[in-house]
Short mmCIF file of C-alpha atoms and ligand atoms in Angstrom, two decimals:
data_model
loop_
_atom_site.label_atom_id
_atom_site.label_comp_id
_atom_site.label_asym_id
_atom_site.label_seq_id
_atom_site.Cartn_x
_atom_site.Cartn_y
_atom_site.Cartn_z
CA UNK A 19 -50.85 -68.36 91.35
CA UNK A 20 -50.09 -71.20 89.51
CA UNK A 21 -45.91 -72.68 89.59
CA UNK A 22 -45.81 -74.38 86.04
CA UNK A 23 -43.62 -72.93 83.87
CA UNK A 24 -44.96 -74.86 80.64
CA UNK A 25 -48.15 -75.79 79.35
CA UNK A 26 -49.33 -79.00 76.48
CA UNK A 27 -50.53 -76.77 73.41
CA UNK A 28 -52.21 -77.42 70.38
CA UNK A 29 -50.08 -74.90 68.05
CA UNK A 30 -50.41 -74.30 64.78
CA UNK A 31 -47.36 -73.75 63.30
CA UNK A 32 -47.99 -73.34 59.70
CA UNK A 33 -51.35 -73.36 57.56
CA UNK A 34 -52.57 -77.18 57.09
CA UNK A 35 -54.43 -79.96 58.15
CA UNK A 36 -52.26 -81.05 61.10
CA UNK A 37 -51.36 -79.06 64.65
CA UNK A 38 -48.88 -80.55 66.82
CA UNK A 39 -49.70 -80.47 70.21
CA UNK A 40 -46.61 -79.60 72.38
CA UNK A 41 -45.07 -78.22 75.74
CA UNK A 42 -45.07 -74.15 75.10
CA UNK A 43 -44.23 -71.00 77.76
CA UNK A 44 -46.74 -70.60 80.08
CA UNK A 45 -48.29 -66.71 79.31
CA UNK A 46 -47.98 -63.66 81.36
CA UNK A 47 -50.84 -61.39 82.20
CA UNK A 48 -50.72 -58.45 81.28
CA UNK A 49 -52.85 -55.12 82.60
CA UNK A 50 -56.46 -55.86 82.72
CA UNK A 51 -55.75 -59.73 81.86
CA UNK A 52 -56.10 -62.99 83.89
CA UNK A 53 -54.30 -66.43 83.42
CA UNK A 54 -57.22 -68.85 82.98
CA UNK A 55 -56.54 -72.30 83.67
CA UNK A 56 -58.98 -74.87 81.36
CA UNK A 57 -61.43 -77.10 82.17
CA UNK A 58 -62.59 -77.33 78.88
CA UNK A 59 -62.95 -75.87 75.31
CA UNK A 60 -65.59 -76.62 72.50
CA UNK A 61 -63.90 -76.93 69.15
CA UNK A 62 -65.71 -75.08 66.03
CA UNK A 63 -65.53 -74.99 62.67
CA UNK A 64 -63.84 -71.59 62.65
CA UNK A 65 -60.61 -73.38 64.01
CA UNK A 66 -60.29 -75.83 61.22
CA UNK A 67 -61.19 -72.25 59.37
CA UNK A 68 -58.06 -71.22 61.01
CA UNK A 69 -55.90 -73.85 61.12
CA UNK A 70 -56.20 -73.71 56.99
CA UNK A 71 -55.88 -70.43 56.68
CA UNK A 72 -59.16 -70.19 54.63
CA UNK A 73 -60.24 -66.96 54.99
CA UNK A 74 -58.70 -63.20 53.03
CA UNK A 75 -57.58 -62.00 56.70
CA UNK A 76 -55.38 -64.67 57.91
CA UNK A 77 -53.99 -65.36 61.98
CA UNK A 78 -50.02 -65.46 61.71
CA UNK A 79 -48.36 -68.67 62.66
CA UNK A 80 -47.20 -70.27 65.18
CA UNK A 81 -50.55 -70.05 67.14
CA UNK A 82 -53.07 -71.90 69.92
CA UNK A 83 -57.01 -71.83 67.81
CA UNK A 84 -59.74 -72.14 70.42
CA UNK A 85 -62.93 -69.45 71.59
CA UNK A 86 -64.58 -71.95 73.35
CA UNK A 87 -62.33 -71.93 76.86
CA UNK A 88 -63.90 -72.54 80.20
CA UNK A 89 -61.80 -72.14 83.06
CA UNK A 90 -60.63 -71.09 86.49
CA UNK A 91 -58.62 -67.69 86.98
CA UNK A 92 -55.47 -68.56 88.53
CA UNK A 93 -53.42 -65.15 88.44
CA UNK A 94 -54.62 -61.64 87.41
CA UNK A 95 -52.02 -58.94 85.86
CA UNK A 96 -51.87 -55.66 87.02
CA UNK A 97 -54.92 -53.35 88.12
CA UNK A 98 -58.55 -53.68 88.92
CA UNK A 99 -60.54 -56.28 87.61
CA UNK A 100 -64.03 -57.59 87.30
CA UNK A 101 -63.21 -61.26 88.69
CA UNK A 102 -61.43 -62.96 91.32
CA UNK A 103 -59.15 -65.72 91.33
CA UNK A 104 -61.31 -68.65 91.82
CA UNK A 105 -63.94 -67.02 89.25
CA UNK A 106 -65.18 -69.34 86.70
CA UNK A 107 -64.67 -67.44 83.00
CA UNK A 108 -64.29 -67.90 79.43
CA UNK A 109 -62.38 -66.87 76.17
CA UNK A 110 -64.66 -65.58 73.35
CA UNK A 111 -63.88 -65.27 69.67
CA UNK A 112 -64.82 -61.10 70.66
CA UNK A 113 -61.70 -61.26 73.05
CA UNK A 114 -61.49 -57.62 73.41
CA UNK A 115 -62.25 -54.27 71.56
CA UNK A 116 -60.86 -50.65 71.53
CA UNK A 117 -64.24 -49.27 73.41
CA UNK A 118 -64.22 -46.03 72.18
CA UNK A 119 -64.77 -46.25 68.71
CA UNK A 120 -68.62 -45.59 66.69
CA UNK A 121 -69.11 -49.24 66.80
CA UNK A 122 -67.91 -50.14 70.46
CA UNK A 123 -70.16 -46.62 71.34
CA UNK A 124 -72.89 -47.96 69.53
CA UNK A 125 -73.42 -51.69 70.65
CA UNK A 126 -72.03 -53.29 68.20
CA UNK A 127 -68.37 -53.97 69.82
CA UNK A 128 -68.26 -57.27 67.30
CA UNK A 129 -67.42 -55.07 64.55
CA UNK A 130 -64.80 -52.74 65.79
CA UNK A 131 -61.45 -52.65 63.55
CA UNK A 132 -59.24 -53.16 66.25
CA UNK A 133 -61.06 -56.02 68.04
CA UNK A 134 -58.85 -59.03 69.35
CA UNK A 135 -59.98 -62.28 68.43
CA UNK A 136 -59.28 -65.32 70.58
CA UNK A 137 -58.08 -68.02 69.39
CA UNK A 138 -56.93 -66.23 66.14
CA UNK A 139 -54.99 -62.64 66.46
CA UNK A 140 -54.56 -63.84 70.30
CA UNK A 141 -53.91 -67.47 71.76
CA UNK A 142 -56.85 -69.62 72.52
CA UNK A 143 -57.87 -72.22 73.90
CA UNK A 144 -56.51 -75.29 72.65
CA UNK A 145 -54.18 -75.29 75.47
CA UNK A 146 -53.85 -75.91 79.34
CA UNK A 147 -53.81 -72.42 80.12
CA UNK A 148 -54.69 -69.04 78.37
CA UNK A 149 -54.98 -65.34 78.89
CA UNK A 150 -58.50 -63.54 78.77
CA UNK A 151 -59.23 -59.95 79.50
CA UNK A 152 -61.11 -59.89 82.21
CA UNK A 153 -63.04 -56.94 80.76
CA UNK A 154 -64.57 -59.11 78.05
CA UNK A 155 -64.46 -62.71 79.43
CA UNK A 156 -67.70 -64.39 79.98
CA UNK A 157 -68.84 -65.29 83.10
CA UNK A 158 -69.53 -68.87 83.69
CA UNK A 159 -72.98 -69.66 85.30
CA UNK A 160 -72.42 -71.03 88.74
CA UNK A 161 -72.62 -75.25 88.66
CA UNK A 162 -72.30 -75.21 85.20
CA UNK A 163 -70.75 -78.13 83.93
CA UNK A 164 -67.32 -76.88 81.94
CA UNK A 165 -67.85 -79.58 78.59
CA UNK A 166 -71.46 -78.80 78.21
CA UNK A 167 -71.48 -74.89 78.68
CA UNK A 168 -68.25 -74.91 76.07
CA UNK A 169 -70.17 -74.25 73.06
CA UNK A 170 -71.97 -71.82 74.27
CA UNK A 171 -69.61 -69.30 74.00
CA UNK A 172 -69.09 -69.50 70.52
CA UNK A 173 -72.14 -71.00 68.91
CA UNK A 174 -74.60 -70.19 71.53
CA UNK A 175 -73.99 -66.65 70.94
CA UNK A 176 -73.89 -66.28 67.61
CA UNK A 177 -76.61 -67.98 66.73
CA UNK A 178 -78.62 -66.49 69.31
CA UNK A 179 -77.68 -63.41 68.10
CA UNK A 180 -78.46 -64.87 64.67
CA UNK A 181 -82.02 -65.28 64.95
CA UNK A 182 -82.50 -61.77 67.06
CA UNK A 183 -81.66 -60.31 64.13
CA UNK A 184 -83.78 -62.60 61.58
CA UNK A 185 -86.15 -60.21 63.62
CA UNK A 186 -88.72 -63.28 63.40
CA UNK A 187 -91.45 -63.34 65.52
CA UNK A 188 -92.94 -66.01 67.84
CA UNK A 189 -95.07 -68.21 65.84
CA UNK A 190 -93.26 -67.00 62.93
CA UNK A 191 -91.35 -69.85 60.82
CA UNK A 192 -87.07 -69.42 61.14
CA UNK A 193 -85.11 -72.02 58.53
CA UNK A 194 -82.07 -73.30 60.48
CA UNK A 195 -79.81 -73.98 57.69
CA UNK A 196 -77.12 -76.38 58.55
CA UNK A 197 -77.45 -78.58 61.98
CA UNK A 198 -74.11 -78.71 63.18
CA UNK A 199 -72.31 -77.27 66.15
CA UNK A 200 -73.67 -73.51 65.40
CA UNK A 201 -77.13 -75.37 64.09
CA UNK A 202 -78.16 -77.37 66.57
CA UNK A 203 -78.08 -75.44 69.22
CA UNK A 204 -80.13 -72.46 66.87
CA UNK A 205 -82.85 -75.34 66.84
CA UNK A 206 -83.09 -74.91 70.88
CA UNK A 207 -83.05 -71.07 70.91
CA UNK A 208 -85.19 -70.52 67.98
CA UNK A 209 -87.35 -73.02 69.90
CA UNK A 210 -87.44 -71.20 73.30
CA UNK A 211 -88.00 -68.02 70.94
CA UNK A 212 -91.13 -69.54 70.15
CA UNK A 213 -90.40 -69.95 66.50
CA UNK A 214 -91.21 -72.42 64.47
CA UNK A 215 -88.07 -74.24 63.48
CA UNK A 216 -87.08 -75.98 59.76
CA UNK A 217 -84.21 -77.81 59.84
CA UNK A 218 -81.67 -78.15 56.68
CA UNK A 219 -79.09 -80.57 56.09
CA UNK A 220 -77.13 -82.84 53.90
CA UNK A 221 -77.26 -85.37 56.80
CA UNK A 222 -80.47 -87.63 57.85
CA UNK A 223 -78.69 -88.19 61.34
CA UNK A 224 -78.51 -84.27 62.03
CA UNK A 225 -81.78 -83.86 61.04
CA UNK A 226 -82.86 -86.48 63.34
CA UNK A 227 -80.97 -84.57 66.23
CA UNK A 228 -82.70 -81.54 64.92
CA UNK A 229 -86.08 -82.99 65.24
CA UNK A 230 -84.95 -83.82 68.28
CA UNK A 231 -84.57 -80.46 69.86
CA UNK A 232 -87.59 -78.68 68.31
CA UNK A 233 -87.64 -78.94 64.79
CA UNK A 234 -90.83 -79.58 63.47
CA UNK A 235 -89.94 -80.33 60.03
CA UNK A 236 -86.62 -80.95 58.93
CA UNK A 237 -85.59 -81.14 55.12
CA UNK A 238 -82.21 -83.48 53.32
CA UNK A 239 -80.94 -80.76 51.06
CA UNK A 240 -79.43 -83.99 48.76
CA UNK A 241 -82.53 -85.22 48.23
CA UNK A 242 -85.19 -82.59 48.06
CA UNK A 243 -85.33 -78.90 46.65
CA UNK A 244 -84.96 -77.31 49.87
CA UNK A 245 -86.95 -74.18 48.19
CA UNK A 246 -89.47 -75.94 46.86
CA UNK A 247 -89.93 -77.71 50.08
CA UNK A 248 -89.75 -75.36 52.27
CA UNK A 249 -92.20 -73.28 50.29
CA UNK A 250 -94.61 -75.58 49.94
CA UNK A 251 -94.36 -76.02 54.16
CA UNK A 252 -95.02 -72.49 55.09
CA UNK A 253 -96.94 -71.71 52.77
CA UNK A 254 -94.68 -68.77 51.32
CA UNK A 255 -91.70 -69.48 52.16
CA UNK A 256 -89.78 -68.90 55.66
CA UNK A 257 -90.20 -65.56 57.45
CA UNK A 258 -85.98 -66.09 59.01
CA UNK A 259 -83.69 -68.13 57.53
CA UNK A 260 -80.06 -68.67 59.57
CA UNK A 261 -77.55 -70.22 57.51
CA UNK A 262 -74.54 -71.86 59.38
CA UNK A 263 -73.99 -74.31 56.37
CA UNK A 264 -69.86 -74.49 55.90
CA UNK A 265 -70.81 -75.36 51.80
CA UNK A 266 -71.57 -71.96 49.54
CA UNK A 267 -74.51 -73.54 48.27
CA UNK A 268 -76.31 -73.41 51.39
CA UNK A 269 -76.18 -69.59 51.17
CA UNK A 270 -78.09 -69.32 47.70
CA UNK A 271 -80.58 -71.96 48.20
CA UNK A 272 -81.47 -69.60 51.68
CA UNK A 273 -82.77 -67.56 48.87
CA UNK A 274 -85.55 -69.65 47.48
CA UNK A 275 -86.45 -70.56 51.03
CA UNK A 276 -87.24 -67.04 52.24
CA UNK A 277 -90.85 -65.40 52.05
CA UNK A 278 -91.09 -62.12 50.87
CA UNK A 279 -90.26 -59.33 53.21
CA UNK A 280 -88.13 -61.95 55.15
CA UNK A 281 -84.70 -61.79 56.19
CA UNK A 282 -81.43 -63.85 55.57
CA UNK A 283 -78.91 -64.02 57.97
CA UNK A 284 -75.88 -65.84 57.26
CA UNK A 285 -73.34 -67.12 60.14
CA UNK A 286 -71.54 -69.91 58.33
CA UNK A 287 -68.15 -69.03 56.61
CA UNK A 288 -67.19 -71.04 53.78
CA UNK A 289 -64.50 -69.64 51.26
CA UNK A 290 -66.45 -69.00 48.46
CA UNK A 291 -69.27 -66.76 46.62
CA UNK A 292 -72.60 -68.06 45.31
CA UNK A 293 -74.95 -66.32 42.88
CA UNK A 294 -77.66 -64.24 44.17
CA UNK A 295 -80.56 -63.38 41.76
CA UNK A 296 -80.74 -59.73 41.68
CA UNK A 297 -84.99 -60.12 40.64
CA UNK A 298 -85.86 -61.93 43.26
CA UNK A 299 -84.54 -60.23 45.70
CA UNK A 300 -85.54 -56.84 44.55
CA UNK A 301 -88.97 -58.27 43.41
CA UNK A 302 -89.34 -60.32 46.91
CA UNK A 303 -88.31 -57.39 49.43
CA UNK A 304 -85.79 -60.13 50.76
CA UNK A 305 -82.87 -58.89 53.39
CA UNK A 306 -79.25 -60.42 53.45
CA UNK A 307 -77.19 -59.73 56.49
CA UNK A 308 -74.02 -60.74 57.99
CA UNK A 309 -73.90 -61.19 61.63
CA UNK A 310 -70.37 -62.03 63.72
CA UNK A 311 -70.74 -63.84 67.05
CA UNK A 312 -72.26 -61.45 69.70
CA UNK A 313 -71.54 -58.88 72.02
CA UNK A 314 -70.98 -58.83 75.73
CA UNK A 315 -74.90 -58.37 76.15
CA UNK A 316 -75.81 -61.25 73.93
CA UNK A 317 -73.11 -63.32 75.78
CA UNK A 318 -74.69 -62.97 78.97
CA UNK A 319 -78.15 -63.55 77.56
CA UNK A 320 -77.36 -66.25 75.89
CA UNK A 321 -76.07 -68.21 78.56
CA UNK A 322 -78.86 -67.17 80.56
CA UNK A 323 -80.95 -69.48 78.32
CA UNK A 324 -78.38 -72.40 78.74
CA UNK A 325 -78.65 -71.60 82.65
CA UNK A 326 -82.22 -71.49 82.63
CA UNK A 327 -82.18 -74.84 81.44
CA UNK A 328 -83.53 -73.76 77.39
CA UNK A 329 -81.10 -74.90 75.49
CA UNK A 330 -77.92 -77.71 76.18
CA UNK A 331 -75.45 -78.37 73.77
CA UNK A 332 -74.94 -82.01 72.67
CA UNK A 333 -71.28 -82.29 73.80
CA UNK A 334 -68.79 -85.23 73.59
CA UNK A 335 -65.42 -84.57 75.11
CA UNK A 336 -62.49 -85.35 73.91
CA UNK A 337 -58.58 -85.19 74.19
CA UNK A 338 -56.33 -82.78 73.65
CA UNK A 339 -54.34 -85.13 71.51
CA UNK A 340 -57.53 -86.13 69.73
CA UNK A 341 -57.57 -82.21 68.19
CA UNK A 342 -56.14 -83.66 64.65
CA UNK A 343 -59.00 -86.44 64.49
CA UNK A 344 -61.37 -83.87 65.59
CA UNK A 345 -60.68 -81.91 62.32
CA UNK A 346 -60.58 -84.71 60.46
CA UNK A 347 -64.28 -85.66 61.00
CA UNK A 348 -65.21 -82.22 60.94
CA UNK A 349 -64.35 -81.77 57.50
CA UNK A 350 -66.31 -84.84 56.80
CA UNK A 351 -69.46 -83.59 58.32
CA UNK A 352 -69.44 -86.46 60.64
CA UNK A 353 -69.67 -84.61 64.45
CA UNK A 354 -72.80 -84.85 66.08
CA UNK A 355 -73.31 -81.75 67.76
CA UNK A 356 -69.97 -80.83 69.07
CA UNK A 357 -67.08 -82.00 70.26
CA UNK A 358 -65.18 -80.47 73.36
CA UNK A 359 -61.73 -80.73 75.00
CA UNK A 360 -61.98 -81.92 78.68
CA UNK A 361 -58.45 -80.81 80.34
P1 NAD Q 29 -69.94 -77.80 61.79
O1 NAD Q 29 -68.91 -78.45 60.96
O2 NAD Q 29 -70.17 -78.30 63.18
O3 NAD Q 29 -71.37 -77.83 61.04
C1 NAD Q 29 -71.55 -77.52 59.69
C2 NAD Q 29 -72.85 -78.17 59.22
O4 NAD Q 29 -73.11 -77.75 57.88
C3 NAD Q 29 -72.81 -79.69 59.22
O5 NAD Q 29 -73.92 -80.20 59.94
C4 NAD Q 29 -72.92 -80.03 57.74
O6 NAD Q 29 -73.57 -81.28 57.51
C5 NAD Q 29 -73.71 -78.86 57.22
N1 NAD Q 29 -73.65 -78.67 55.77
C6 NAD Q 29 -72.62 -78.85 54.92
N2 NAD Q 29 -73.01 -78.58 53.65
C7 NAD Q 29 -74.31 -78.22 53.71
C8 NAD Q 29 -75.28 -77.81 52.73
N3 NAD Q 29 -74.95 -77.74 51.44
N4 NAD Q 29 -76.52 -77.51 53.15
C9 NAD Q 29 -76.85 -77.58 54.46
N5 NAD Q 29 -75.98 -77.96 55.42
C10 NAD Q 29 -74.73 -78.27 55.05
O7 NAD Q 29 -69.56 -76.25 61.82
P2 NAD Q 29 -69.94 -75.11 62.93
O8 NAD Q 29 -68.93 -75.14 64.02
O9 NAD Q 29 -71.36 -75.20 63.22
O10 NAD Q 29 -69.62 -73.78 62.07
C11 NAD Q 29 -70.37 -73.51 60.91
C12 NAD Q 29 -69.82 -72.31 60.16
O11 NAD Q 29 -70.08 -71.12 60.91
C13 NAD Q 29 -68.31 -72.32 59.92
O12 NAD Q 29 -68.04 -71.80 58.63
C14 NAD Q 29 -67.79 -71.39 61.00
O13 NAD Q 29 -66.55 -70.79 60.68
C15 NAD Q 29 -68.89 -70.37 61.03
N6 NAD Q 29 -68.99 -69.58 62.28
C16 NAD Q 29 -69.35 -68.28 62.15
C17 NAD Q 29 -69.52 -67.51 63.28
C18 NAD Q 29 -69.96 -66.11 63.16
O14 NAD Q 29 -69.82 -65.34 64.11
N7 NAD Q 29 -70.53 -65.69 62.04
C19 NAD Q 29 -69.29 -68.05 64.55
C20 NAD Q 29 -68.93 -69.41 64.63
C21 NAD Q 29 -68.80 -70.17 63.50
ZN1 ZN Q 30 -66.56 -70.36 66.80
ZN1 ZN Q 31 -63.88 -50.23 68.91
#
């Protein structure tokens, strides 16, 4: 049990570059949910996402972005539950789903229509304490350290989930399109995948970090033709391509990068279209999927591989009150690897 009756929150109270970080009501839990109090909490792209309201299904205002929480349970609400107080957890952006419908049946909980997503149609992270349901909360590998583990419950996952279904094999090329929070961890998994990992950016220090981790060839999308190069490379072109990119250009120059037969999958959510030629694809057997985050399953393997030593997030920790700056460079491009709250 914890006695505070308040908590410091990063709140966004209407859709714009700036949050104001402020004392808010500490939460209830509810049945099958657990107050959580944070250690720490990775901040992605998809909060800025958030925070701007960029995207056609928009969170309502005033409310606490983060799906990167780590942190102790401190109170459970009513019922049985998976975890104790004590228990190390975390929020995900898949902070619950209905169970029951053909999606939740079928394994593919990410996509059900009344799933809960943290940090957007429930309060996240960005705050000293938050509510998880302890039905879908990740459990934190024991010894893990809070900061570095963060981002592995939002771009861990998905990217790891990402490049399962690139469905490319070991020894196999994968493009890693875009090396920043989401794509530089992708370089480690793809690497422990045994793939062979390209790395795309519009930055010479991420590709540096990319090479780095695993990359054995790494390509400034500024400079060069990324098609041509990467075609030239392998030979054919790239047998996966992941695209975390937050520019639409990234997405049709993924395109020109692929080898025939291969398959596309884009992670990255910029507002925006881009123009995909209808020959080549047709003419080039080339797939384009979508993939959100990861389920449950993916969770747990995926920080298997950071507990197993495979992959570790470059992490630098930050403030709470640092959340606006963090944006800031964000939108410039200018984060190495990932920046993470430390409470
Ligand atoms: P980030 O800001 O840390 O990294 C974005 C990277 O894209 C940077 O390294 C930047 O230099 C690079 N980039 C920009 N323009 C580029 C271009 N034209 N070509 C190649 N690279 C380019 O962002 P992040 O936290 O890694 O998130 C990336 C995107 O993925 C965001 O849109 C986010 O909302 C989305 N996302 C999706 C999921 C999902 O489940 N599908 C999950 C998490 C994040
Ligand atoms: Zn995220
Ligand atoms: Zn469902």
């Amino acid at each position: 049990m914890t006695t505070a009756t308040s908590m410091r929150a990063a709140v966004v109270k209407e859709f714009g570059p700036k949050l104001h970080v402020e004392d808010v009501a500490l939460p209830t839990p509810g049945p099958f949910q657990a107050l959580v109090k944070l250690h720490a909490s990775g901040i992605c792209h998809t909060d800025l996402h958030a925070a701007e309201g960029d995207w056609p299904v928009k969170p309502a205002p005033p409310f606490v972005p983060g799906h990167e929480g780590v942190g102790e349970v401190v109170e459970l609400g009513p019922g049985e539950h998976p975890v104790q107080v004590g228990d190390m957890v975390g929020n995900a952006w898949l902070w619950s789903s209905c169970g029951e419908c053909e999606f939740c049946r079928t394994g593919r909980e990410t996509y059900c229509a009344k799933a809960e997503y943290g940090g957007y149609t429930v309060d996240g992270s960005f705050g000293q304490y938050m509510l998880v349901d302890t039905r879908y909360a990740p459990r934190i590998p024991d010894g893990a350290d809070p900061v570095e583990v963060a981002p592995i419950l939002c771009a861990g996952v998905t990217v790891y989930k990402a490049l399962k279904v690139t469905e490319t094999k070991p020894g196999q090329f994968v493009v890693i399109s875009g090396i920043g929070g989401l794509g530089h961890v992708a370089v480690q998994y793809a690497a422990a995948m045994g793939m062979r990992v390209i790395a795309v950016d519009i930055a010479d220090d991420k590709l540096e970090l990319a090479k780095k981790l695993g990359a054995e060839f790494a390509v400034n999308a500024k400079e060069q033709d990324p098609a041509e190069a990467v075609q030239a490379y392998t030979e054919g072109g790239s047998h996966g391509i992941v695209v975390t990119a937050v520019h639409p250009a990234a997405f049709g120059q993924a395109i020109g990068m692929c080898r025939s037969g291969g398959t596309i999958v884009f992670n990255g959510l910029p507002p925006g279209d881009f123009p995909a030629p209808i020959f080549d694809i047709v003419l080039r057997g080339i797939t384009i999927r979508g993939s959100l985050v990861g389920t449950r399953q993916d969770m747990a393997e995926a920080l298997d591989f950071y507990a197993r030593g495979k992959v570790a997030p470059h992490v630098t920790a930050c403030e709470l009150d640092d959340v606006n700056d963090v944006f800031e460079h964000m939108r410039q491009g200018k984060i190495d690897g990932r920046m993470a709250i430390k409470y």
